[in-house]
Every structure is written in structure tokens, then in C-alpha cells.
Short mmCIF file of C-alpha atoms in Angstrom, two decimals:
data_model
loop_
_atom_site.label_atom_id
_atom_site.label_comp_id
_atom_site.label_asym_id
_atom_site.label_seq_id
_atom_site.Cartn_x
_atom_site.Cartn_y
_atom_site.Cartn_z
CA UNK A 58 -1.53 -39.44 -16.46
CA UNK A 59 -3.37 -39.01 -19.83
CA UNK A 60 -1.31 -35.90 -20.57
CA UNK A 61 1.76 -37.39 -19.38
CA UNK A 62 1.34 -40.56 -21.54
CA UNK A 63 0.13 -38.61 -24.71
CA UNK A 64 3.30 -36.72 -24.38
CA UNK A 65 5.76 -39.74 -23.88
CA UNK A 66 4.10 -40.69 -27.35
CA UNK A 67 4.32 -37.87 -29.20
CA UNK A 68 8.05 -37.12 -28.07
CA UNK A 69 8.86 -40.34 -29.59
CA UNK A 70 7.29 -39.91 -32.97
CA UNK A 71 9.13 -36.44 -32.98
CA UNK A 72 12.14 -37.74 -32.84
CA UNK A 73 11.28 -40.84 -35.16
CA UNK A 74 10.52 -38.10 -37.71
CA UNK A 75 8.64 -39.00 -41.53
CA UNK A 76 9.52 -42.78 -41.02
CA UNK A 77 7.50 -43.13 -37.73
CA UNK A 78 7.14 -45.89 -35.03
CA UNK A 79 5.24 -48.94 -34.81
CA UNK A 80 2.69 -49.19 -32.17
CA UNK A 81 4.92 -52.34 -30.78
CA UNK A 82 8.18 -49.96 -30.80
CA UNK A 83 6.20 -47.24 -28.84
CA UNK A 84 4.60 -49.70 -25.95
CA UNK A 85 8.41 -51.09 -25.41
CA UNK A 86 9.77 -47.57 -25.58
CA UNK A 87 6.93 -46.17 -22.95
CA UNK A 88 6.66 -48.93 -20.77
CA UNK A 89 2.83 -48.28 -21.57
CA UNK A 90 0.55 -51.96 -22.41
CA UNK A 91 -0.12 -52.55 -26.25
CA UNK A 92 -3.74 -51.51 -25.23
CA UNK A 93 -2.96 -48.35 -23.57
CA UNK A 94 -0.60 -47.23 -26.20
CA UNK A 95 -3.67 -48.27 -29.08
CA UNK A 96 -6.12 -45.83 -27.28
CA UNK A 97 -3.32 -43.05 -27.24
CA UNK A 98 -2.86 -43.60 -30.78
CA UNK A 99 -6.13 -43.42 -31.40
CA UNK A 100 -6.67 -40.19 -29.41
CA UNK A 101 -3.77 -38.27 -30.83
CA UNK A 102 -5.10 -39.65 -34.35
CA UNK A 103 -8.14 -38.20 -33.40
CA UNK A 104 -6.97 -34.61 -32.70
CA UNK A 105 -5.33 -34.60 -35.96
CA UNK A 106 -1.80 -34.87 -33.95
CA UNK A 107 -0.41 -38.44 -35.00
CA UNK A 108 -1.38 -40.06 -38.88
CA UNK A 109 -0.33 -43.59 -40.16
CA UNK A 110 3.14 -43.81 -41.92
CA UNK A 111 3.12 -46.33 -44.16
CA UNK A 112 3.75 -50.10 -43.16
CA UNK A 113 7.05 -51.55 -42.07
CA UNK A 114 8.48 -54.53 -43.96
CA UNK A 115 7.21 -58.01 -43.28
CA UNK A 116 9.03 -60.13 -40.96
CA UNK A 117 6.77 -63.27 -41.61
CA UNK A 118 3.83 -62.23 -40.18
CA UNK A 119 1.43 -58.87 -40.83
CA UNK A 120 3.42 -55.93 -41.74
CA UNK A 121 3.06 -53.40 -38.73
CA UNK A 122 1.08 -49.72 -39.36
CA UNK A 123 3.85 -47.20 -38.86
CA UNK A 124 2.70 -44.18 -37.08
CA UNK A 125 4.09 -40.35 -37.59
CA UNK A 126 3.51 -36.70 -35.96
CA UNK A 127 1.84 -34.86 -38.12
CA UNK A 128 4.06 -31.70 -38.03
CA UNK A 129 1.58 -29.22 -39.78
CA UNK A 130 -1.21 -30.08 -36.91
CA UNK A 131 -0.39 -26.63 -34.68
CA UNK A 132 2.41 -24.05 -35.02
CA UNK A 133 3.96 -22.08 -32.70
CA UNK A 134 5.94 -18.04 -33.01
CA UNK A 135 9.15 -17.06 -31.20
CA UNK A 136 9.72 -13.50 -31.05
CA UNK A 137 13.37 -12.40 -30.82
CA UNK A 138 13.42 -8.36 -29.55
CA UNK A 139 16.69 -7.59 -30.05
CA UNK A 140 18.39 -3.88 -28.50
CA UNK A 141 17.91 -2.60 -32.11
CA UNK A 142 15.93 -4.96 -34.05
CA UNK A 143 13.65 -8.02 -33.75
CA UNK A 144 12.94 -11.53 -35.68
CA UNK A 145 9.74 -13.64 -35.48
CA UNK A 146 9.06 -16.92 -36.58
CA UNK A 147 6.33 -19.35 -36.86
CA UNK A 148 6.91 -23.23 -36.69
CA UNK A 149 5.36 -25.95 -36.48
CA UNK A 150 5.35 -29.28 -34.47
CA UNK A 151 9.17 -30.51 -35.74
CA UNK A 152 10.33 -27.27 -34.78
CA UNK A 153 10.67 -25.99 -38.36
CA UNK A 154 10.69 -22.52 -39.57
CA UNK A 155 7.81 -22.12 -42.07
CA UNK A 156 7.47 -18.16 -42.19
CA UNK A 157 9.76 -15.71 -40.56
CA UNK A 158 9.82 -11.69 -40.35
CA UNK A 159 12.23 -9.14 -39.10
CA UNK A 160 12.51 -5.70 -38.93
CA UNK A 161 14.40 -2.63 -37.21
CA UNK A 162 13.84 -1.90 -33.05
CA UNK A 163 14.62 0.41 -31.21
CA UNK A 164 14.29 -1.25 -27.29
CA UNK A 165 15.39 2.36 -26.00
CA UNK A 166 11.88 3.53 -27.33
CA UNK A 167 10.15 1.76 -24.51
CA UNK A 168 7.94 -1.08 -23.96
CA UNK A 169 4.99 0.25 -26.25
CA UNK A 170 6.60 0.16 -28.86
CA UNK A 171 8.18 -3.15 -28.70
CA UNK A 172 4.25 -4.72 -27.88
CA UNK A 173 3.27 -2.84 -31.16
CA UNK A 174 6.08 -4.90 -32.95
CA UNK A 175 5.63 -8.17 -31.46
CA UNK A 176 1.63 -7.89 -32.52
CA UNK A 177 3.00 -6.80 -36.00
CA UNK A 178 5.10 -9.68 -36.14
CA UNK A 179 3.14 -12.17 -35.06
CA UNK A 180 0.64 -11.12 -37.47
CA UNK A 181 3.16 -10.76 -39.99
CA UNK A 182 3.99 -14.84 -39.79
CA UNK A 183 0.55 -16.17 -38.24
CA UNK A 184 -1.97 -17.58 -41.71
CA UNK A 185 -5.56 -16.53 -40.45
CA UNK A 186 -6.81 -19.71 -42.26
CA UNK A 187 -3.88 -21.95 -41.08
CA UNK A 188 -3.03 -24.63 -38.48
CA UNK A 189 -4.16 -22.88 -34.60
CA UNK A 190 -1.05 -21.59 -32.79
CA UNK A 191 -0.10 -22.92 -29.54
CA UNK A 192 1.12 -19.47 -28.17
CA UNK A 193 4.05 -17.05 -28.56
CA UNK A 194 7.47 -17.22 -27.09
CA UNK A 195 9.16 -13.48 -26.70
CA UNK A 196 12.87 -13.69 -26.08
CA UNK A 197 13.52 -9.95 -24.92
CA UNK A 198 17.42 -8.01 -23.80
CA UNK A 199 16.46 -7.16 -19.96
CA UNK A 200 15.57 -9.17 -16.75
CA UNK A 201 12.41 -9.97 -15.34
CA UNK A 202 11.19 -8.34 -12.13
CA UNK A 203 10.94 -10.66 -9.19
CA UNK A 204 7.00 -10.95 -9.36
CA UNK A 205 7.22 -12.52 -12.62
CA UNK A 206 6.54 -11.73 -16.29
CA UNK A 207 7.29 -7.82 -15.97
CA UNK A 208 10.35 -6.46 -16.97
CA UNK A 209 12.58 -3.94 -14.96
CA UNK A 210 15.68 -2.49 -13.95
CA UNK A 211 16.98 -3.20 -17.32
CA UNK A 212 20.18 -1.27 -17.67
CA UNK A 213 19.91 1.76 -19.76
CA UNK A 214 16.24 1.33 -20.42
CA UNK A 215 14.66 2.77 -17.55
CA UNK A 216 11.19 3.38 -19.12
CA UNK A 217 10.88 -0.41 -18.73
CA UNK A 218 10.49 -0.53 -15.06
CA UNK A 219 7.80 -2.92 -14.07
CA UNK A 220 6.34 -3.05 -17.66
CA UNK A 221 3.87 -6.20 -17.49
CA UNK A 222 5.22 -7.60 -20.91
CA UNK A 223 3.59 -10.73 -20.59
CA UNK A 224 -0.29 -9.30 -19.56
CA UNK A 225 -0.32 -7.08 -22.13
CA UNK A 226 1.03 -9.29 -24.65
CA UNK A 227 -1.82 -12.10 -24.11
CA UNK A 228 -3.84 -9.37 -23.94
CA UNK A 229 -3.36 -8.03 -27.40
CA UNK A 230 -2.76 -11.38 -28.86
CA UNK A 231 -5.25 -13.69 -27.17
CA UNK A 232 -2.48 -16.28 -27.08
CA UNK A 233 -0.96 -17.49 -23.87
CA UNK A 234 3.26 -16.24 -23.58
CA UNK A 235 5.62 -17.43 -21.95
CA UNK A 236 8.78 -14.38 -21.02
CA UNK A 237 12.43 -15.69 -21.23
CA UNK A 238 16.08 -14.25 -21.51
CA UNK A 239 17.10 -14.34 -25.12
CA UNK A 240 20.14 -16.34 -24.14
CA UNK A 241 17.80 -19.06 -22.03
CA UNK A 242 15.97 -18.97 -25.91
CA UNK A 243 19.32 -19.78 -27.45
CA UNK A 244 19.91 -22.79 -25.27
CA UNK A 245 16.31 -24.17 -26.07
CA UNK A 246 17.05 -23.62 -29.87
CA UNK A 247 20.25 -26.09 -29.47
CA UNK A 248 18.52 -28.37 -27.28
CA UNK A 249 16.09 -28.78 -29.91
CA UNK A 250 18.14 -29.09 -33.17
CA UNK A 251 18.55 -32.78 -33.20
CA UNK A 252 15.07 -33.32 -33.33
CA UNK A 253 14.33 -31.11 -36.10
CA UNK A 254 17.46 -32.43 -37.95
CA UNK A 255 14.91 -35.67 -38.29
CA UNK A 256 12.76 -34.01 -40.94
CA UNK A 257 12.98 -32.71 -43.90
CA UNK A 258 13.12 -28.74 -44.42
CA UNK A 259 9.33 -27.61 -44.23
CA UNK A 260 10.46 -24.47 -46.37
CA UNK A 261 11.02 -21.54 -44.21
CA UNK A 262 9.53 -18.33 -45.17
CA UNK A 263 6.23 -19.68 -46.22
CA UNK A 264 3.19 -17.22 -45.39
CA UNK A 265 5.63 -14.86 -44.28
CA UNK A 266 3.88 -11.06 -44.90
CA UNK A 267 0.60 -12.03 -44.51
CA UNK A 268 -1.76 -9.00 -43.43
CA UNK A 269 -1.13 -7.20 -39.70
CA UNK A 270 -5.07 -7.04 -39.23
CA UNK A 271 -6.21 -10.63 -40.62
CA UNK A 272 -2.89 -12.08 -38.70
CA UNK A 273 -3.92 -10.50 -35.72
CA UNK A 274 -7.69 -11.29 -35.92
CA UNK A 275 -6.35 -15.10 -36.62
CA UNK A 276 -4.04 -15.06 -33.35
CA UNK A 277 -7.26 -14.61 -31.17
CA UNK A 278 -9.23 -16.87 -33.31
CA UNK A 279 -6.37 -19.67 -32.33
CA UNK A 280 -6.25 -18.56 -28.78
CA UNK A 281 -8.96 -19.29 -28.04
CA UNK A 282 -9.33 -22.68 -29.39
CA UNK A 283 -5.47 -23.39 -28.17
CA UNK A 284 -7.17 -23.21 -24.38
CA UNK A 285 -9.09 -26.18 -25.21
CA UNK A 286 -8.21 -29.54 -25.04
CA UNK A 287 -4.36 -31.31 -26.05
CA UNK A 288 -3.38 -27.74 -27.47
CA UNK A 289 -3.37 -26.10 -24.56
CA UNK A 290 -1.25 -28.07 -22.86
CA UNK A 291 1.60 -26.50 -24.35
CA UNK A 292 2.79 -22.52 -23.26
CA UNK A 293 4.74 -19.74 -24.91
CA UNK A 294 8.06 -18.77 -24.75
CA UNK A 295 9.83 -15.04 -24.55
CA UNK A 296 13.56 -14.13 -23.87
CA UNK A 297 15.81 -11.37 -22.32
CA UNK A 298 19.02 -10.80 -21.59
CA UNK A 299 19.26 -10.54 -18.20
CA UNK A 300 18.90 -12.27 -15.37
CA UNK A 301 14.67 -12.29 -14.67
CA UNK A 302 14.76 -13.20 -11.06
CA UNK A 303 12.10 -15.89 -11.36
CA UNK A 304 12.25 -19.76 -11.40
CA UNK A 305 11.00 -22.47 -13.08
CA UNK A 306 7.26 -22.99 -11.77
CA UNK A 307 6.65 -19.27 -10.42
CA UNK A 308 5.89 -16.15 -11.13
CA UNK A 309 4.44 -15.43 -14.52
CA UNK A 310 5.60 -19.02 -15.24
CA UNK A 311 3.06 -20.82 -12.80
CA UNK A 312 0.69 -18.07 -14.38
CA UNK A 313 0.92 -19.07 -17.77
CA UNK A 314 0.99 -23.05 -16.65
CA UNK A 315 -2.08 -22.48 -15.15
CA UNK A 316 -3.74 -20.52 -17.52
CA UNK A 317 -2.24 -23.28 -20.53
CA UNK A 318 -2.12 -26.67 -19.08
CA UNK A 319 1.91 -26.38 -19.53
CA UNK A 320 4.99 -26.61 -17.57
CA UNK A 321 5.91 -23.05 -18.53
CA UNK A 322 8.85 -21.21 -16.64
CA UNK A 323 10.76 -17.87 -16.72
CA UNK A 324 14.56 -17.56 -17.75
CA UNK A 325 17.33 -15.91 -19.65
CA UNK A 326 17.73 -16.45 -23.16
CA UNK A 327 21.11 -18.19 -23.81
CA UNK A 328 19.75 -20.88 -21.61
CA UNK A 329 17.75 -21.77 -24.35
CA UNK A 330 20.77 -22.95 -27.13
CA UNK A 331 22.07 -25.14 -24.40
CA UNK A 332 21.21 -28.50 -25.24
CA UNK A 333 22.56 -29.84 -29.12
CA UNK A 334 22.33 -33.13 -28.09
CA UNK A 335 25.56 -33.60 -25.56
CA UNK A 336 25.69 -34.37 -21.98
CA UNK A 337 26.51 -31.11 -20.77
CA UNK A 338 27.04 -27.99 -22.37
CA UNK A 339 27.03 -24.29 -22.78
CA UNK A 340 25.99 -22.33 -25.22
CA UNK A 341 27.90 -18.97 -26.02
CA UNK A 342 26.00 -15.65 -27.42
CA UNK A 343 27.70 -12.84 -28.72
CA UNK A 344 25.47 -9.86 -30.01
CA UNK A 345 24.67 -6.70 -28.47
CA UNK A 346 25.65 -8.01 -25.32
CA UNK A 347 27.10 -11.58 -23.89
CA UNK A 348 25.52 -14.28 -22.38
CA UNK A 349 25.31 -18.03 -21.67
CA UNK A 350 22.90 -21.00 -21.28
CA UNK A 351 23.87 -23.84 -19.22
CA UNK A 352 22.98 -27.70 -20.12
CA UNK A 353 23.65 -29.79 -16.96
CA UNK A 354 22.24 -32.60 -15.24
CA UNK A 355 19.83 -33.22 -18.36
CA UNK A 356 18.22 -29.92 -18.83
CA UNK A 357 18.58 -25.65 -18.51
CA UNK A 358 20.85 -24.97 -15.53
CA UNK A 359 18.95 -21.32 -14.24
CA UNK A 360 20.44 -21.47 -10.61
CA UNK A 361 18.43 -20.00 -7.42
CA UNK A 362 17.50 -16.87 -8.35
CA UNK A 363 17.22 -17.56 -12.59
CA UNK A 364 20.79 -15.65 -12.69
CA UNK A 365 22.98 -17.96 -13.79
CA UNK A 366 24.49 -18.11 -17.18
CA UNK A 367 26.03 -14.06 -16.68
CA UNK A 368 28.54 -15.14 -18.52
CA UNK A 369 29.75 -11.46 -20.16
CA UNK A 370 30.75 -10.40 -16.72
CA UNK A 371 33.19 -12.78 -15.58
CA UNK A 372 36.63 -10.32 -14.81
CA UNK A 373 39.45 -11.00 -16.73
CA UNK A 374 41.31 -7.57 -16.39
CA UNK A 375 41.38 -6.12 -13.21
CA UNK A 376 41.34 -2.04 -13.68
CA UNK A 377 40.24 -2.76 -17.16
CA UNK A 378 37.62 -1.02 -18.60
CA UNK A 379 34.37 -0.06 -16.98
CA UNK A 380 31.63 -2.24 -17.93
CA UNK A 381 28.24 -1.31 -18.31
CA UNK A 382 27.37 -3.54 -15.09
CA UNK A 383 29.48 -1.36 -13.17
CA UNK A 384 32.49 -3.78 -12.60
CA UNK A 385 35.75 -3.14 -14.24
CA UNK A 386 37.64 -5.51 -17.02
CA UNK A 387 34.51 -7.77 -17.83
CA UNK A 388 34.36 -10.24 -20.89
CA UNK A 389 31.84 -8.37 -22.27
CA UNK A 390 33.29 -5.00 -22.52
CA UNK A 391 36.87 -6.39 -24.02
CA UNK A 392 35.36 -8.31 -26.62
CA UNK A 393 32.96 -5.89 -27.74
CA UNK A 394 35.75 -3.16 -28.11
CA UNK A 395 37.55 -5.61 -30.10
CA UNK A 396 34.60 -6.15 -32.31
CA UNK A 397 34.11 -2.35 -32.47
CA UNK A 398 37.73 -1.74 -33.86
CA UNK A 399 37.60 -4.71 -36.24
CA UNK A 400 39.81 -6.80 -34.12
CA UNK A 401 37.52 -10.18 -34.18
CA UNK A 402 40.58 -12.81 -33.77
CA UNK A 403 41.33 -10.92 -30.66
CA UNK A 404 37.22 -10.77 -29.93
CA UNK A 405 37.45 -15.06 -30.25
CA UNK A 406 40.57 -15.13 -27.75
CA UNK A 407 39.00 -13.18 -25.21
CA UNK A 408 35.79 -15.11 -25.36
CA UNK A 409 38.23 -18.33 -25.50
CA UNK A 410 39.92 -17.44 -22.33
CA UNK A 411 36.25 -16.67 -20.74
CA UNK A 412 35.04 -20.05 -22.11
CA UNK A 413 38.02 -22.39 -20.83
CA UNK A 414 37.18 -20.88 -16.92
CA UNK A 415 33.91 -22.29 -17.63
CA UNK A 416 34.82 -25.16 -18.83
CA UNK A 417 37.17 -25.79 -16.23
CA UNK A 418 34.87 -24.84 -13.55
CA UNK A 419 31.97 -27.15 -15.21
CA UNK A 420 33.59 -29.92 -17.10
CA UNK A 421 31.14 -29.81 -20.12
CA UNK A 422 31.35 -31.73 -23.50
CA UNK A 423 30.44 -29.13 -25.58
CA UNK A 424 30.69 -25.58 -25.78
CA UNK A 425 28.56 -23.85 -28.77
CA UNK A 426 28.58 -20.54 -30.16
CA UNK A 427 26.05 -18.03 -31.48
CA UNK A 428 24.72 -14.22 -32.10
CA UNK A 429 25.27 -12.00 -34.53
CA UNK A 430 28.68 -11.76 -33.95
CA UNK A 431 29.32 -14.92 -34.36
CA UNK A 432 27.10 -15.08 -37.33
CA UNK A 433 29.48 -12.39 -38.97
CA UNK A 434 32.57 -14.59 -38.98
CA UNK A 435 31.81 -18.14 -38.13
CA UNK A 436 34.78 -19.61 -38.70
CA UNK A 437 37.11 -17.18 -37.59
CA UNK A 438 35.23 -17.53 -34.12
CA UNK A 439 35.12 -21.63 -33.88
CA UNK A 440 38.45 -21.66 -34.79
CA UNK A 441 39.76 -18.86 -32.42
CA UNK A 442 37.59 -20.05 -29.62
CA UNK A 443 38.79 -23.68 -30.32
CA UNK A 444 42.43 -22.89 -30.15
CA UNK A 445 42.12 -21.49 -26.92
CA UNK A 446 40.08 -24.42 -25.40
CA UNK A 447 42.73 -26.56 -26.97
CA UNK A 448 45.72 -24.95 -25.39
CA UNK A 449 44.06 -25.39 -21.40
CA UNK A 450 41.61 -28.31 -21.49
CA UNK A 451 42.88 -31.14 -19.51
CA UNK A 452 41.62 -33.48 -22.21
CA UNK A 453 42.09 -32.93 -25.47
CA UNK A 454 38.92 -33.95 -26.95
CA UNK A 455 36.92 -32.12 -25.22
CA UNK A 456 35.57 -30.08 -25.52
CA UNK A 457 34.01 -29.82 -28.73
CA UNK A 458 32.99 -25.94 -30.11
CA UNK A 459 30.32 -25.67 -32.48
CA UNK A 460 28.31 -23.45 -33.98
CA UNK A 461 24.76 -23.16 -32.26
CA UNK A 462 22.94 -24.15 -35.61
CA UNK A 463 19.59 -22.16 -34.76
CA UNK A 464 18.71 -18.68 -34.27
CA UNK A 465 16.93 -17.05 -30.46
CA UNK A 466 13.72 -16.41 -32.23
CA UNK A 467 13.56 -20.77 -32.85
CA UNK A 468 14.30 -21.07 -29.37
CA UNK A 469 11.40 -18.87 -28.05
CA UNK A 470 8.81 -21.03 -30.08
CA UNK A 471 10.60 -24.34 -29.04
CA UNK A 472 10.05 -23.27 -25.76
CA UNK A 473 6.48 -23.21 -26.34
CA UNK A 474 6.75 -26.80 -27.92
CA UNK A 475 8.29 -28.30 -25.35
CA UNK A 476 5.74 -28.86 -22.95
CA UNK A 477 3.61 -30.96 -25.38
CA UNK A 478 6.16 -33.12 -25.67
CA UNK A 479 6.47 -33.65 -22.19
CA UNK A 480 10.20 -31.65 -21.93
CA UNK A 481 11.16 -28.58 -19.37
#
């Protein structure tokens, strides 16, 4: 109950950002007693976690002591490996980017090579001298095999096959990580920008380029004081593309839960955008491949077997073109060979047409967009995709398209946040 209560508290101050929260505001907010929510307060103030704010305005009697996260306290990396390139960035408590690193990839090269990078990167972003990191979040193109945290099957990357991505990242790191689809990443990175649209920009690129031996050296450093105590109650994130074949709770998830003190769970990476503050949604990426992350019921939608959101190989054209799934006529394989000849209004319609049978079929308020072909032509895509949404939604209102507002690599390290603030 400690944890659980510490949490409640600290999710509110998040989302009170710089101005803070009485001690008054938090009890009626918690349910918690006046007492209970003094010797949380106290606790958290303690660990460095929560610091006074300033005093409210007087109402007649004593002003009340405001009280604010202290964003800076830990940090967090999300790792985004990419088919041909990767992004890493380090954030801290509000779920701001304060250093970020990228660099070229080649996944076909096999898994050794892509541990190498995710070291480099995380040493590349981590400050041996700064705040202790919570763990890393990978967000990774490929699914996860059914006994959790290895990667496998992963079409066109058969060197892959049961590669324990997740062991021999904490291994080299010292950091507990947490494996996810990239597009499960992408829904946590929406789910998590209206709490970081509370504070001010903390400056992003900040300690970026620090040394690859003194980062890494630092990572292990934190590790091992992340296990002890309120830090470790929080996990790391990583994301793939595929479906990973393990739930929420099992797999390398319960592993890294028990090993962190977190709720930590496995699945894909457009998952993670799928939040932005609306009832339900669905977050749309577009990059190398296509994917989707599915916001119902009040959180990730990952379905039995962690496979829903396969959004890129919904039929549209029966006897059209062979996808690289095997199936003819898919989503994914129009649009990207409308990308690939320059044809990107005809790209938006076909992912239009894809969107409004999910839309139909789900009845969400919001659909947002993201990847790198989004990122190309922004516009052009919210505007294409709109149009089509427009023309078959039953209401006209909804739903709303959007751009996703934060990148996969955010959403692997808000994945690692989460479970300090007592979120799935």
C-alpha cells in the first residue's frame, strides 16, 4: 500500500506540473487522511522526489505550502532501433527530453550489433555524474518470442531467432529493460504528452555526446542503486514492430517486475502513442513498416496473444500486391509503393481508407498519426487522412486526426516512467 499511495501522489504532482499541489488538494484528490498524505510527503521529500513550491495565496487563514515533483530527481532512456537506424533519449521525471542521440543501423546485421548500439547510445545520453537512471526502454522492428523478452521469427531477419535481447541488454548495462513493439512505444509517447505539456521545456539535447566508456561505467553505477528502494519500483521499456506474443504480466515482463518492483509488460510499439489524452484512440505509424496502438477502455489495448494493433495488414485489394506477410493487397504494401514513387496524397488516402475501417469497427475519438513518413509531410498526411475520415464517419466530429506530437524513442522511456507513477 506504501508504493501504491506514494504513486497516487506523485502522479498528481506530475500532472500539477511547476505550480504544484497543496497537501489539502492531494488528501481530497487520494482519498488518503491529511496525516497519511503528510508522511508521504515527507517520504518522497526525503528521497529527493517531491520539494516545496512556493505558498498558495491566502484565503484568510495560513497560506498553504505548495508541493512539486522534482523532475531532475531520476531519468530514464528510450531506445528506438529502427530497420536502418536508431534514436535514444534520456528524460527525466516530466517525461522531457534532456539529451538525445541517433545514428545509422543496420537491423539486417544481426542482434550484436544492435546490443553494441544500444550500449553506445545509452552511454552516449546517460551523465556519469548525473541524476541515477531508472532503466532503459528499447523499442525494436520484430516480435517477441512466446517465452518472453527474446526476439524471433522476425521477417527477413532470420539471424534474430531467439536472440535474448533483454538478458543481454541488462547484462551489459546493469539497468533493468523492459522489450516492447516500437508501435506499443508510440502509443505510450501520446499517452504521455499531456503530462509533459505541464512543464516547461527542460532543453533537449543537454549532455548529449558524453563519453561511451564513462556513460557506460555510469549506467551500472545507477543500476545498481535504481534496485534499491522508490527507484526501483519503476522498469524499462523496449519496442518492436511486431506482434511479441507475450502479455502484460508474463514473460520477460513478470521478469523484469520482479527483478524492479514495477508493473512492467511486453508489447508492440505503436501501442505506445495511443493515449493523447482522449477516451479512445489509435495511434497510426508510418515508417519502414505500418502499425497501430490501440487506447480503449482507459489504457493499451494488446489483445490475447499481444497481436493486436497489425494494422499494415488489413486487405484492401484483393489480388493486389504481395505483401511481405505473405497476404496479397495489404495497407502496408500500397502505401509504401506510393511513398516509394512520390505519390504521398495517394499514400494518406490509402491509410485514410485503412483508418475509417478502424474507426468504424472501434468507434474511437481520436485517431493520431506518426513515423517518419508522416514526419516528412505532416500536413499533407492530416489533411489527406482527415478527408477521408470525413467523407465515412457517421459523425462528423469525430473523429479528430492529429499528429502524434512525440517520437518512439519518448515512448520507450515513458514506459519505464510509468510504473512510478502508478500507470500500466
Amino acid at each position: 500500500m506504501r508504493g501504491h499511495n506514494d504513486a497516487l501522489v506523485l502522479d498528481l504532482l506530475r500532472a500539477a506540473g511547476p505550480a504544484g499541489l497543496g497537501r489539502a488538494e492531494l488528501a481530497a484528490r487520494t482519498g488518503l487522511t491529511p496525516q497519511a498524505v503528510s508522511k508521504i510527503t515527507a517520504r518522497l521529500g526525503a528521497d529527493g522526489l517531491v520539494a516545496e513550491a512556493g505558498r498558495a495565496a491566502s484565503t484568510g487563514g495560513k497560506p498553504r505550502t505548495l508541493l512539486r515533483l522534482v523532475p531532475e530527481a531520476r531519468h530514464a532512456v528510450g531506445v528506438h532501433l529502427d530497420r536502418d537506424e536508431f534514436r535514444a533519449v534520456r528524460v527525466d521525471l516530466a517525461g522531457r527530453v534532456v539529451a538525445e542521440s541517433s545514428g545509422p543501423l543496420d537491423f539486417g546485421d544481426g542482434p550484436e550489433a544492435a546490443v553494441e548500439a544500444v550500449v553506445r547510445a545509452v552511454a552516449r545520453v546517460g551523465i556519469p555524474s548525473g541524476p541515477p537512471l531508472l532503466g532503459v526502454g528499447v523499442a525494436a522492428p520484430g516480435p517477441l518470442d512466446h517465452r518472453g523478452g527474446v526476439m524471433g521469427r522476425v521477417t527477413g531477419f532470420p539471424s534474430w531467432k531467439d536472440f535474448p535481447l533483454r538478458g543481454v541488454l541488462e547484462g551489459r548495462l546493469g539497468l533493468p529493460v523492459l522489450l516492447d513493439k516500437d508501435t506499443n512505444a508510440g502509443a505510450a509517447a501520446a499517452a504521455g504528452a499531456w503530462l509533459r505539456a505541464a512543464w516547461p521545456d527542460a532543453g533537449a539535447g543537454a549532455g548529449a555526446g558524453a563519453g561511451a566508456g564513462a556513460g557506460a561505467g555510469a549506467g551500472a553505477d545507477a543500476g545498481a542503486r535504481a534496485r534499491a528502494g522508490l527507484q526501483a519500483r519503476a522498469g524499462a521499456g523496449a519496442g518492436v514492430q511486431a506482434p511479441p506474443g507475450v502479455g502484460a504480466g508474463t514473460g520477460a515482463g513478470a521478469q523484469v517486475a520482479a527483478g524492479a518492483g514495477s508493473g512492467a509488460d511486453v508489447g508492440p510499439d505503436a501501442d505506445v502513442y495511443a493515449g493523447g489524452g482522449a477516451r479512445t484512440c489509435v495511434y497510426l505509424h508510418i515508417g519502414t513498416g505500418l502499425g497501430a496502438g490501440l487506447w480503449l477502455g482507459g489504457g493499451v489495448y494488446r489483445g490475447a496473444r499481444s497481436a493486436a494493433g497489425e494494422f499494415g495488414h488489413q486487405v484492401l485489394l484483393l489480388d493486389g500486391p504481395r505483401c511481405r506477410c505473405g497476404a496479397r493487397g495489404c495497407v502496408e504494401v500500397l502505401c509504401l509503393e506510393a511513398v516509394a514513387r512520390g505519390d504521398l496524397p495517394e499514400a494518406a488516402r490509402i491509410v485514410g481508407e485503412a483508418a475509417a475501417n478502424l474507426v468504424a469497427l472501434l468507434d474511437v475519438d481520436r485517431v493520431l498519426l506518426g513515423g517518419r513518413v508522416v514526419a516528412a509531410a505532416p500536413d499533407l498526411f492530416v489533411a489527406g487522412v482527415g478527408s477521408v475520415l470525413a467523407a465515412r464517419a457517421l459523425d462528423p466530429a469525430r473523429p479528430v486526426v492529429a499528429l502524434a506530437g512525440a517520437g518512439v524513442a519518448e515512448g520507450a522511456a515513458e514506459m519505464v516512467l510509468t510504473p512510478l507513477f502508478g500507470r500500466e
